[in-house]
Coordinates of C-alpha atoms in Angstrom, one line a residue:
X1 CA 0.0 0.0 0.0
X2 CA 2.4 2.6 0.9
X3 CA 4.8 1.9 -2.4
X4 CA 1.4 2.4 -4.2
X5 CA 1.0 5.5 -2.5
X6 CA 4.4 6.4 -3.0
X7 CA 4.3 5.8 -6.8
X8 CA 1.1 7.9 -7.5
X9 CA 2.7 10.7 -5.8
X10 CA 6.3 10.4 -7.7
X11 CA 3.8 10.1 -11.0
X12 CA 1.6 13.2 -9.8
X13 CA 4.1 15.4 -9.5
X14 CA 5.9 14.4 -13.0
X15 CA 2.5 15.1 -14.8
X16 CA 2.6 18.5 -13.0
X17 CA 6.3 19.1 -13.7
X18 CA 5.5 18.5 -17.7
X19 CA 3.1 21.3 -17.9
X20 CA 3.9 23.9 -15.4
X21 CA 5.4 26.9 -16.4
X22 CA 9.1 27.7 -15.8
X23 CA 8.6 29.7 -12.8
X24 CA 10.4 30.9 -9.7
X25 CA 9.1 33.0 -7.3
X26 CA 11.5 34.9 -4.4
X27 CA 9.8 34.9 -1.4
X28 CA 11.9 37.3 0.1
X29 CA 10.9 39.9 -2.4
X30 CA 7.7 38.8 -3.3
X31 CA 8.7 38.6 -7.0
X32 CA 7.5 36.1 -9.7
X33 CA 10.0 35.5 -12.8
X34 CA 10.0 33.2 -15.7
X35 CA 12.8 31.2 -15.5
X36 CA 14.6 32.5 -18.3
X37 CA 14.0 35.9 -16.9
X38 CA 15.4 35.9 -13.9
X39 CA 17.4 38.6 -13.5
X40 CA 21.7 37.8 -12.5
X41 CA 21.9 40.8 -10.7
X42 CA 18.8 42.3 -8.0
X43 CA 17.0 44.8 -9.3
X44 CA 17.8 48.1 -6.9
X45 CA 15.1 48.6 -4.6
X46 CA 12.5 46.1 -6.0
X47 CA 10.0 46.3 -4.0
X48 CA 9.4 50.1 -4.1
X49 CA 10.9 52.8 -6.6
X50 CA 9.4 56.1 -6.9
X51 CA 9.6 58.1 -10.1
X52 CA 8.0 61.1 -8.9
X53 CA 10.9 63.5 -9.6
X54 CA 12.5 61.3 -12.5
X55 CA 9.7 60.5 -14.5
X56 CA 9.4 58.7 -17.8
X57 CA 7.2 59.5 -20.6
X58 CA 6.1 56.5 -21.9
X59 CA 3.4 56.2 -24.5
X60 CA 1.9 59.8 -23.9
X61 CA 1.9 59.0 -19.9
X62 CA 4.9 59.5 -17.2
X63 CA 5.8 57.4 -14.4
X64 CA 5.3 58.6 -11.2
X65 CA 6.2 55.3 -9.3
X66 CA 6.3 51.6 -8.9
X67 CA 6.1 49.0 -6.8
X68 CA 7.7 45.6 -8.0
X69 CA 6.0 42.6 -5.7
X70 CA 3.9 41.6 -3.3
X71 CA 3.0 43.6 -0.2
X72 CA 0.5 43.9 2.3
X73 CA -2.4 46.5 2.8
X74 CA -0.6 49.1 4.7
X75 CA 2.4 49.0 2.3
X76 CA 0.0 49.2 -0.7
X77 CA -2.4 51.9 0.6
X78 CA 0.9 54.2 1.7
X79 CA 1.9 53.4 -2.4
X80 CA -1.0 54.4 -3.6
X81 CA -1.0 57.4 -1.4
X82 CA 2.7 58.3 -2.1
X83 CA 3.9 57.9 1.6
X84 CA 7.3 56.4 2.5
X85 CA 7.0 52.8 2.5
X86 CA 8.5 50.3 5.5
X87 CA 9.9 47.2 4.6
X88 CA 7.7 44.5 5.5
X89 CA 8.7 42.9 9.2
X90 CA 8.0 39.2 9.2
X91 CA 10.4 38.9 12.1
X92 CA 7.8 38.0 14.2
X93 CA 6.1 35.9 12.0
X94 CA 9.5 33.9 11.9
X95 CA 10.2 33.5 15.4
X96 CA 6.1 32.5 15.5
X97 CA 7.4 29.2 13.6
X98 CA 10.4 28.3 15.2
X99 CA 8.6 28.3 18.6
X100 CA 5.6 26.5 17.3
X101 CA 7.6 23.9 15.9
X102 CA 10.5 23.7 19.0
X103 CA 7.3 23.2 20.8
X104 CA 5.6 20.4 18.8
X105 CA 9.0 19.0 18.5
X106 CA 8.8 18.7 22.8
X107 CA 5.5 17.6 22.3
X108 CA 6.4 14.4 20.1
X109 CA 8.0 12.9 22.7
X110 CA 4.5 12.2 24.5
X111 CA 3.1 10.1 21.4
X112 CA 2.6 6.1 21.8
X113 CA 5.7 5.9 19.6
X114 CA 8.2 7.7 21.5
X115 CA 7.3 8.2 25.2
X116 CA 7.6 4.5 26.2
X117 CA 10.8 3.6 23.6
X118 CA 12.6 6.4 25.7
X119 CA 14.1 4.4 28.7
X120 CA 14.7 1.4 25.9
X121 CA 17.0 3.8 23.4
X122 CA 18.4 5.3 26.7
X123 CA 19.6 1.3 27.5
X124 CA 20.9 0.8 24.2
X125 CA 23.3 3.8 23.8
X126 CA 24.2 3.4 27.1
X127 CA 23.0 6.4 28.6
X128 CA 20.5 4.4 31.4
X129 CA 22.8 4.7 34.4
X130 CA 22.4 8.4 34.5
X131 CA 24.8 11.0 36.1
X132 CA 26.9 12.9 33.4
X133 CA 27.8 10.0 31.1
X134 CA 23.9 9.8 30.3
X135 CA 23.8 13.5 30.2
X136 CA 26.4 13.3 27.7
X137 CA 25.6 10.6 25.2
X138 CA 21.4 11.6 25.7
X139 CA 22.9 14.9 24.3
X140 CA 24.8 13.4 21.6
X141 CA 21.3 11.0 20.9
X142 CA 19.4 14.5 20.7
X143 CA 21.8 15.9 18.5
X144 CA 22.1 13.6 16.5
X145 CA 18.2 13.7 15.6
X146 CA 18.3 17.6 15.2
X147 CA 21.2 18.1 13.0
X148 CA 19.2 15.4 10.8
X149 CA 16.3 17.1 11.1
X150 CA 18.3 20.7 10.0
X151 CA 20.1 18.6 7.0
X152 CA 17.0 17.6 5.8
X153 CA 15.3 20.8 6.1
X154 CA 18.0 22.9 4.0
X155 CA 17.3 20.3 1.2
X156 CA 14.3 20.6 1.4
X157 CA 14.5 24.5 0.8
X158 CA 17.0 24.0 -2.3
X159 CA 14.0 21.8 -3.5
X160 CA 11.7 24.3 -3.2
X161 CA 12.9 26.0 -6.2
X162 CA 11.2 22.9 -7.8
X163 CA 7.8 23.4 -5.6
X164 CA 8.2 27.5 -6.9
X165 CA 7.6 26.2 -10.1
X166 CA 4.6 24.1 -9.2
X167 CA 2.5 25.7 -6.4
X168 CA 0.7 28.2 -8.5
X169 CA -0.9 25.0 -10.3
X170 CA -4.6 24.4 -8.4
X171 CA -3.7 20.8 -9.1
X172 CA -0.5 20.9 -7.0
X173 CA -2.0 22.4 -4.2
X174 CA -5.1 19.8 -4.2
X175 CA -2.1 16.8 -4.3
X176 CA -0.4 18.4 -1.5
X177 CA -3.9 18.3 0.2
X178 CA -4.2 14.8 -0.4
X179 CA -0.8 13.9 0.6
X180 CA -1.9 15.6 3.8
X181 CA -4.9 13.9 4.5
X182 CA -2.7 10.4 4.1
X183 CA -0.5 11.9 6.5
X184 CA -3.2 13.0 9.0
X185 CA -4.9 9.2 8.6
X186 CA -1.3 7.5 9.4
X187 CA -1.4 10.1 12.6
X188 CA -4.8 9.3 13.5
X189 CA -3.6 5.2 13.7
X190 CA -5.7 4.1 10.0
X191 CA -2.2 2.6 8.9
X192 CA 1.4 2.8 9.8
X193 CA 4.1 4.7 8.4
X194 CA 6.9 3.5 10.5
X195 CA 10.2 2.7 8.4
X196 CA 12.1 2.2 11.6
X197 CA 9.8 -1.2 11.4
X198 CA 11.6 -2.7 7.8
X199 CA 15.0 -0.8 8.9
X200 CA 17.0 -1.6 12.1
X201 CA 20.5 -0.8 13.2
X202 CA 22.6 -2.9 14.9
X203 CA 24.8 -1.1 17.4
X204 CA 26.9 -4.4 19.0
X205 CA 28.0 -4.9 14.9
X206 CA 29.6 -1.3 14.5
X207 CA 32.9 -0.9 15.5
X208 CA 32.2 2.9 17.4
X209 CA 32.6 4.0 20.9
X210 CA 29.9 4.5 22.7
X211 CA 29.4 8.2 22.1
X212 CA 30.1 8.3 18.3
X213 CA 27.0 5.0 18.8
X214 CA 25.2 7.9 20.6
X215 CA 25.3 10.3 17.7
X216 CA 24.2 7.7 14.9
X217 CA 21.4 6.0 16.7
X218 CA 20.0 10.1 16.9
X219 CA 20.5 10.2 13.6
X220 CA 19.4 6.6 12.7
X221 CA 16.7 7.7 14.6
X222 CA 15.7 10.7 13.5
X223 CA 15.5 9.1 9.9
X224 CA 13.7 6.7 10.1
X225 CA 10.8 7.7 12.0
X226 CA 8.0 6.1 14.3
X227 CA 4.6 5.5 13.2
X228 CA 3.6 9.0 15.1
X229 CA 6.4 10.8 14.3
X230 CA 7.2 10.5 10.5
X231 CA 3.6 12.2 9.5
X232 CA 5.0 15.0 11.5
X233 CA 8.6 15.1 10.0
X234 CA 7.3 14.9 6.3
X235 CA 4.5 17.6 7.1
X236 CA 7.5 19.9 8.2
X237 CA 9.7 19.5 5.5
X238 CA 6.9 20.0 3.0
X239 CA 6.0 23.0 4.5
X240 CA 10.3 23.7 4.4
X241 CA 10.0 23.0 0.7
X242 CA 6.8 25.0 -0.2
X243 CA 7.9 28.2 1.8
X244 CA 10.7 31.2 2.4
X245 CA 14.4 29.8 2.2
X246 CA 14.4 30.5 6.1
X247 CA 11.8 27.7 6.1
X248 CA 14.3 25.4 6.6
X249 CA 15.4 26.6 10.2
X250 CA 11.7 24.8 10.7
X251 CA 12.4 21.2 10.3
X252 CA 15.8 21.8 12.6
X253 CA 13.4 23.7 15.3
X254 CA 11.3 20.7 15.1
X255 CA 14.6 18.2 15.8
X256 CA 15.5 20.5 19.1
X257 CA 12.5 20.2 20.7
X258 CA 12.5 16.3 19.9
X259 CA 16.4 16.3 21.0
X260 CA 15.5 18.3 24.3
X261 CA 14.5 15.8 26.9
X262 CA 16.9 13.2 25.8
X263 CA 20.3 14.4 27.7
X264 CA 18.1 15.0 31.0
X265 CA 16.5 11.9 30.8
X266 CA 20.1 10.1 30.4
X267 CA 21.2 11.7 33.2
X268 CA 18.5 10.2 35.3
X269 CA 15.9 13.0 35.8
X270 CA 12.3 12.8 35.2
X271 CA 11.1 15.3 32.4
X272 CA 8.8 13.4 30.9
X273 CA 5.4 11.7 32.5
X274 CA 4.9 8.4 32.3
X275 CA 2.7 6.7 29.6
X276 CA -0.9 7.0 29.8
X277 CA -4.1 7.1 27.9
X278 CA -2.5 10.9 27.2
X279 CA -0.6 10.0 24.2
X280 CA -3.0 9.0 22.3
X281 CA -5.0 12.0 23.1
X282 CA -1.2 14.1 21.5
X283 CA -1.6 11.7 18.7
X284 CA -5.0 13.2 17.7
X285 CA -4.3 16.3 17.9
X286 CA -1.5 16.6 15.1
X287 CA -3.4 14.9 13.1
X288 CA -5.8 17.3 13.0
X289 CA -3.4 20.0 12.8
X290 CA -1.9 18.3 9.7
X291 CA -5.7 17.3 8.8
X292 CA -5.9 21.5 8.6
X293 CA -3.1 22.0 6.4
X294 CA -4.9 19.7 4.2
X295 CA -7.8 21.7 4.0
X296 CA -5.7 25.1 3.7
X297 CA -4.0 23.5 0.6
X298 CA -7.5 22.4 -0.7
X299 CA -8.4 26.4 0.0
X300 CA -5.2 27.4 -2.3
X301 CA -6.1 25.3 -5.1
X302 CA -9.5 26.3 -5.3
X303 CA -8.5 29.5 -5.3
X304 CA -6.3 28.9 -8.2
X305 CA -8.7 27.7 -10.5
X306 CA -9.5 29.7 -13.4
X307 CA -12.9 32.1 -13.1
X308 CA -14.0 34.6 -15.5
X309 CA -11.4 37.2 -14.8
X310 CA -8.4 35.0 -15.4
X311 CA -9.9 33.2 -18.4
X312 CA -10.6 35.6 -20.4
X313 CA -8.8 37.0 -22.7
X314 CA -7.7 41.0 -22.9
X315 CA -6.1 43.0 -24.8
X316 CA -3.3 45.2 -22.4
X317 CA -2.0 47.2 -25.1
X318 CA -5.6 48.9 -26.1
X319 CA -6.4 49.2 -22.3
X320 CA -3.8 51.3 -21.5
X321 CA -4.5 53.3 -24.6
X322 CA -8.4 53.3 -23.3
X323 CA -7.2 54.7 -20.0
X324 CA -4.9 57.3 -21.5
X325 CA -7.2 59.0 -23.2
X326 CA -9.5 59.1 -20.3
X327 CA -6.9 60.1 -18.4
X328 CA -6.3 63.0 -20.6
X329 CA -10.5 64.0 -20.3
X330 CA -10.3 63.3 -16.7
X331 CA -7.0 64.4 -15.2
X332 CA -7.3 60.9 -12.8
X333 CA -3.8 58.9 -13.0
X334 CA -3.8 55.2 -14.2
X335 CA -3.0 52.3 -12.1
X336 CA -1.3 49.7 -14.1
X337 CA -1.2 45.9 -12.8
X338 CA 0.8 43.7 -14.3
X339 CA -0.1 40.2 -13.7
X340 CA 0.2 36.3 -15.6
X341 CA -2.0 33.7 -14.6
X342 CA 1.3 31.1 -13.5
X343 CA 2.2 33.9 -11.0
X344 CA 1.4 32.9 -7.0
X345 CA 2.0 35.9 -5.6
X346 CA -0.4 37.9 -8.1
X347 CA -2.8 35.4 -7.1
X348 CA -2.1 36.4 -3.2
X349 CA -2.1 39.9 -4.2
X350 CA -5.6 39.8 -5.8
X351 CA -7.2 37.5 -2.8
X352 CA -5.7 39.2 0.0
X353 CA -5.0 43.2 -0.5
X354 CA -6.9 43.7 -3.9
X355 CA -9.8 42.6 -3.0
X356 CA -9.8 44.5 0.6
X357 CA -13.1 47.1 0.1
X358 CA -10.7 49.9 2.1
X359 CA -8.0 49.0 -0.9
X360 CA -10.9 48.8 -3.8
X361 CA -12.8 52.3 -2.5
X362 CA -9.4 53.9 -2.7
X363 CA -8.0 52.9 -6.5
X364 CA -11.9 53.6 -7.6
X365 CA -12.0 57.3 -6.3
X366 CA -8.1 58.0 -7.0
X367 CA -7.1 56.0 -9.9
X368 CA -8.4 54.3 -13.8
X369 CA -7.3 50.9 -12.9
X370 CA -6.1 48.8 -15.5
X371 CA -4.7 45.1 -15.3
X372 CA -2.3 44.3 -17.8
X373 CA -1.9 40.5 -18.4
X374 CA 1.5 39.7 -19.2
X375 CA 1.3 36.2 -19.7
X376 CA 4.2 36.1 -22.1
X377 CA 7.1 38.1 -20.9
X378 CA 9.4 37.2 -23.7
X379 CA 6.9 38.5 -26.5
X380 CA 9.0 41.4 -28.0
X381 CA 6.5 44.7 -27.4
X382 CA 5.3 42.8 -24.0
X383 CA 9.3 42.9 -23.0
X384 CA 9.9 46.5 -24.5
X385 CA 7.3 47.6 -22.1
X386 CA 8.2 46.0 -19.2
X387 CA 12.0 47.2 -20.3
X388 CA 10.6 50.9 -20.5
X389 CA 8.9 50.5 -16.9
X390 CA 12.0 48.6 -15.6
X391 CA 9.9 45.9 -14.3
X392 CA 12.0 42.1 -13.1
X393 CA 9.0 40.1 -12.6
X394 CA 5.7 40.1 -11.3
X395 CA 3.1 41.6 -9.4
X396 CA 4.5 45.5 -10.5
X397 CA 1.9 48.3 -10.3
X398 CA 2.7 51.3 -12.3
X399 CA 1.5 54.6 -11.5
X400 CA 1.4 56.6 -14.4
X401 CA 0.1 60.5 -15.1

């Protein structure tokens, strides 16, 4: 059952790979680029660049400023309104999913598949007779399971350049859901996905001292998982994958909290309860956290699907002509945005601060808003435009008089 599992999933994400778009998206920045557009050096000051006092004429119209990715409604509004913008602050955001996962980490150690193993894998590295040799080689079993945990996370985020390419696709979203829900049943106790089962490690047979024994059981370990824990690990390394490169510091949060109670508990002092009807109750309750990520994802690709807007056809060209001319009769400035349909954070833009009525009341009373669909960047008056209104890659609104 699970190699089935595993082979739908390898031949999902191959069908995906064949059609999606060439596409990487900097989270950093909140930029979109075509592959073959990405740019070898970072555009200065992407994500805000006013033109007011070096403007541009450009088709009959000047520039009066830009904004080059994604940014949230207070950014936006003080664009719009010509105010200095601050750089976004996600540090505490950041710091948010370290603690949740260091905590969740801790928190693994009270499932069914850990909490009465410990004193077991404390007897087997030698770490049962407590005092400061189990401190020592718990520590070493603890670090070996985090620096796993970190290793694993940082390829995950070099993959992610792969999952860039992928997650503005409704159907990858809605196979990362599914993959999910698999994960939340093995959780929940509907099958097992424990590889430490088929894979055991003989310590007596390697020729290692103790501590070095210590450090490659965590490891071991840490790799292959228990039943309650690998839903968990894979959960946090998709999430390492699909997210900002510091989204890798995740996974190695995760391996700290698991690592924490393992060099007290060699040396003999009681950090953890004993087993009880508890653990089960720990076991339900990430799988419905990982049950929720599911539906999240489900929400994404749902929201990814094409509607009326995004299916139709327009022509960008003769509506920026349209709104020059009424910008002439009117005096109003135009509001360019330049969007593609295989850009994700255009798609965030439009269901988060777009779509905000303070956000849409403003642009109506201030602005002709036009959307400019961009879908091939390469197309050579498409990339003489975007050349004229130095713009790298996408969402970029254009404020022009």
């Amino acid at each position: 059952m699970k190699k089935f599992l595993i082979f739908a999933l390898l031949f999902c994400v191959s069908l995906l790979y064949a059609d999606a778009p060439a596409m990487v998206c900097d989270e950093e920045t909140g930029i979109c680029y075509l592959v073959d557009d990405v740019p070898l050096v970072e555009p200065d000051d992407p994500t805000d660049a006013p033109a007011t006092d070096d403007a541009t004429a450009t088709g009959g119209m000047s520039v009066i400023r830009r904004h080059i990715g994604t940014a949230d409604k207070a950014e936006f509004l003080a664009f719009l309104r010509g105010e200095a913008v601050e750089d976004p602050a996600a540090t505490a955001t950041f710091w948010g999913m370290l603690i949740i996962a260091l905590l969740g980490g801790i928190a693994l150690n009270l499932t069914p598949c850990v909490l009465p193993m410990l004193p077991v894998n404390l007897a087997i590295i030698g770490a049962s007779g407590g005092g400061s040799q189990g401190f020592r080689r718990g520590l070493l079993y603890g670090t070996g399971m985090a620096l796993t945990y970190g290793i694993l996370g940082v390829l995950a985020a070099f993959a992610g350049v792969s999952f860039g390419t992928l997650n503005s696709s409704p159907l990858f979203n809605f196979a990362i859901a599914a993959i999910f829900v698999i994960l939340s049943l093995a959780m929940a106790g509907v099958f097992n996905l424990d590889l430490n089962a088929r894979f055991r490690l003989n310590v007596a047979q390697l020729n290692l001292s103790r501590d070095a024994a210590a450090l490659l059981m965590g490891a071991v370990s840490a790799l292959l998982a228990g039943a309650c824990v690998a839903p968990v690990v894979i959960s946090v390394l998709i999430f390492a994958a699909n997210g900002s490169w510091y989204g890798c510091l995740v996974p190695f949060a995760l391996g700290i909290g698991m690592a924490l109670p393992w060099p007290l508990a060699g040396a003999g002092l009681s950090v953890l309860p004993k087993p009880g009807k508890f653990m089960v109750v720990f076991k339900y309750i990430f799988a419905v956290i990982i049950f929720a990520a599911a539906g999240y994802y489900t929400y994404l690709g749902i929201k990814l699907l094409p509607n009326d807007e995004t299916a139709q056809t327009q022509d960008g060209f003769a509506a920026l002509e349209a709104a020059r001319q009424e910008s002439a009769l009117t005096g109003k400035p135009v509001l360019v945005k330049f969007t593609a349909s295989w850009c994700k954070n255009c798609h965030a833009m439009d269901r988060g601060v777009l779509s905000d009525p303070e956000v849409k009341e403003y642009i109506d009373e201030n602005f002709i808003y036009v959307t400019f669909p961009a879908e091939n960047p390469d197309e050579p008056a498409i990339a003489a435009l975007l050349a004229e209104y130095e713009i790298p890659g996408f969402p970029a609104f254009v404020i022009l008089q």
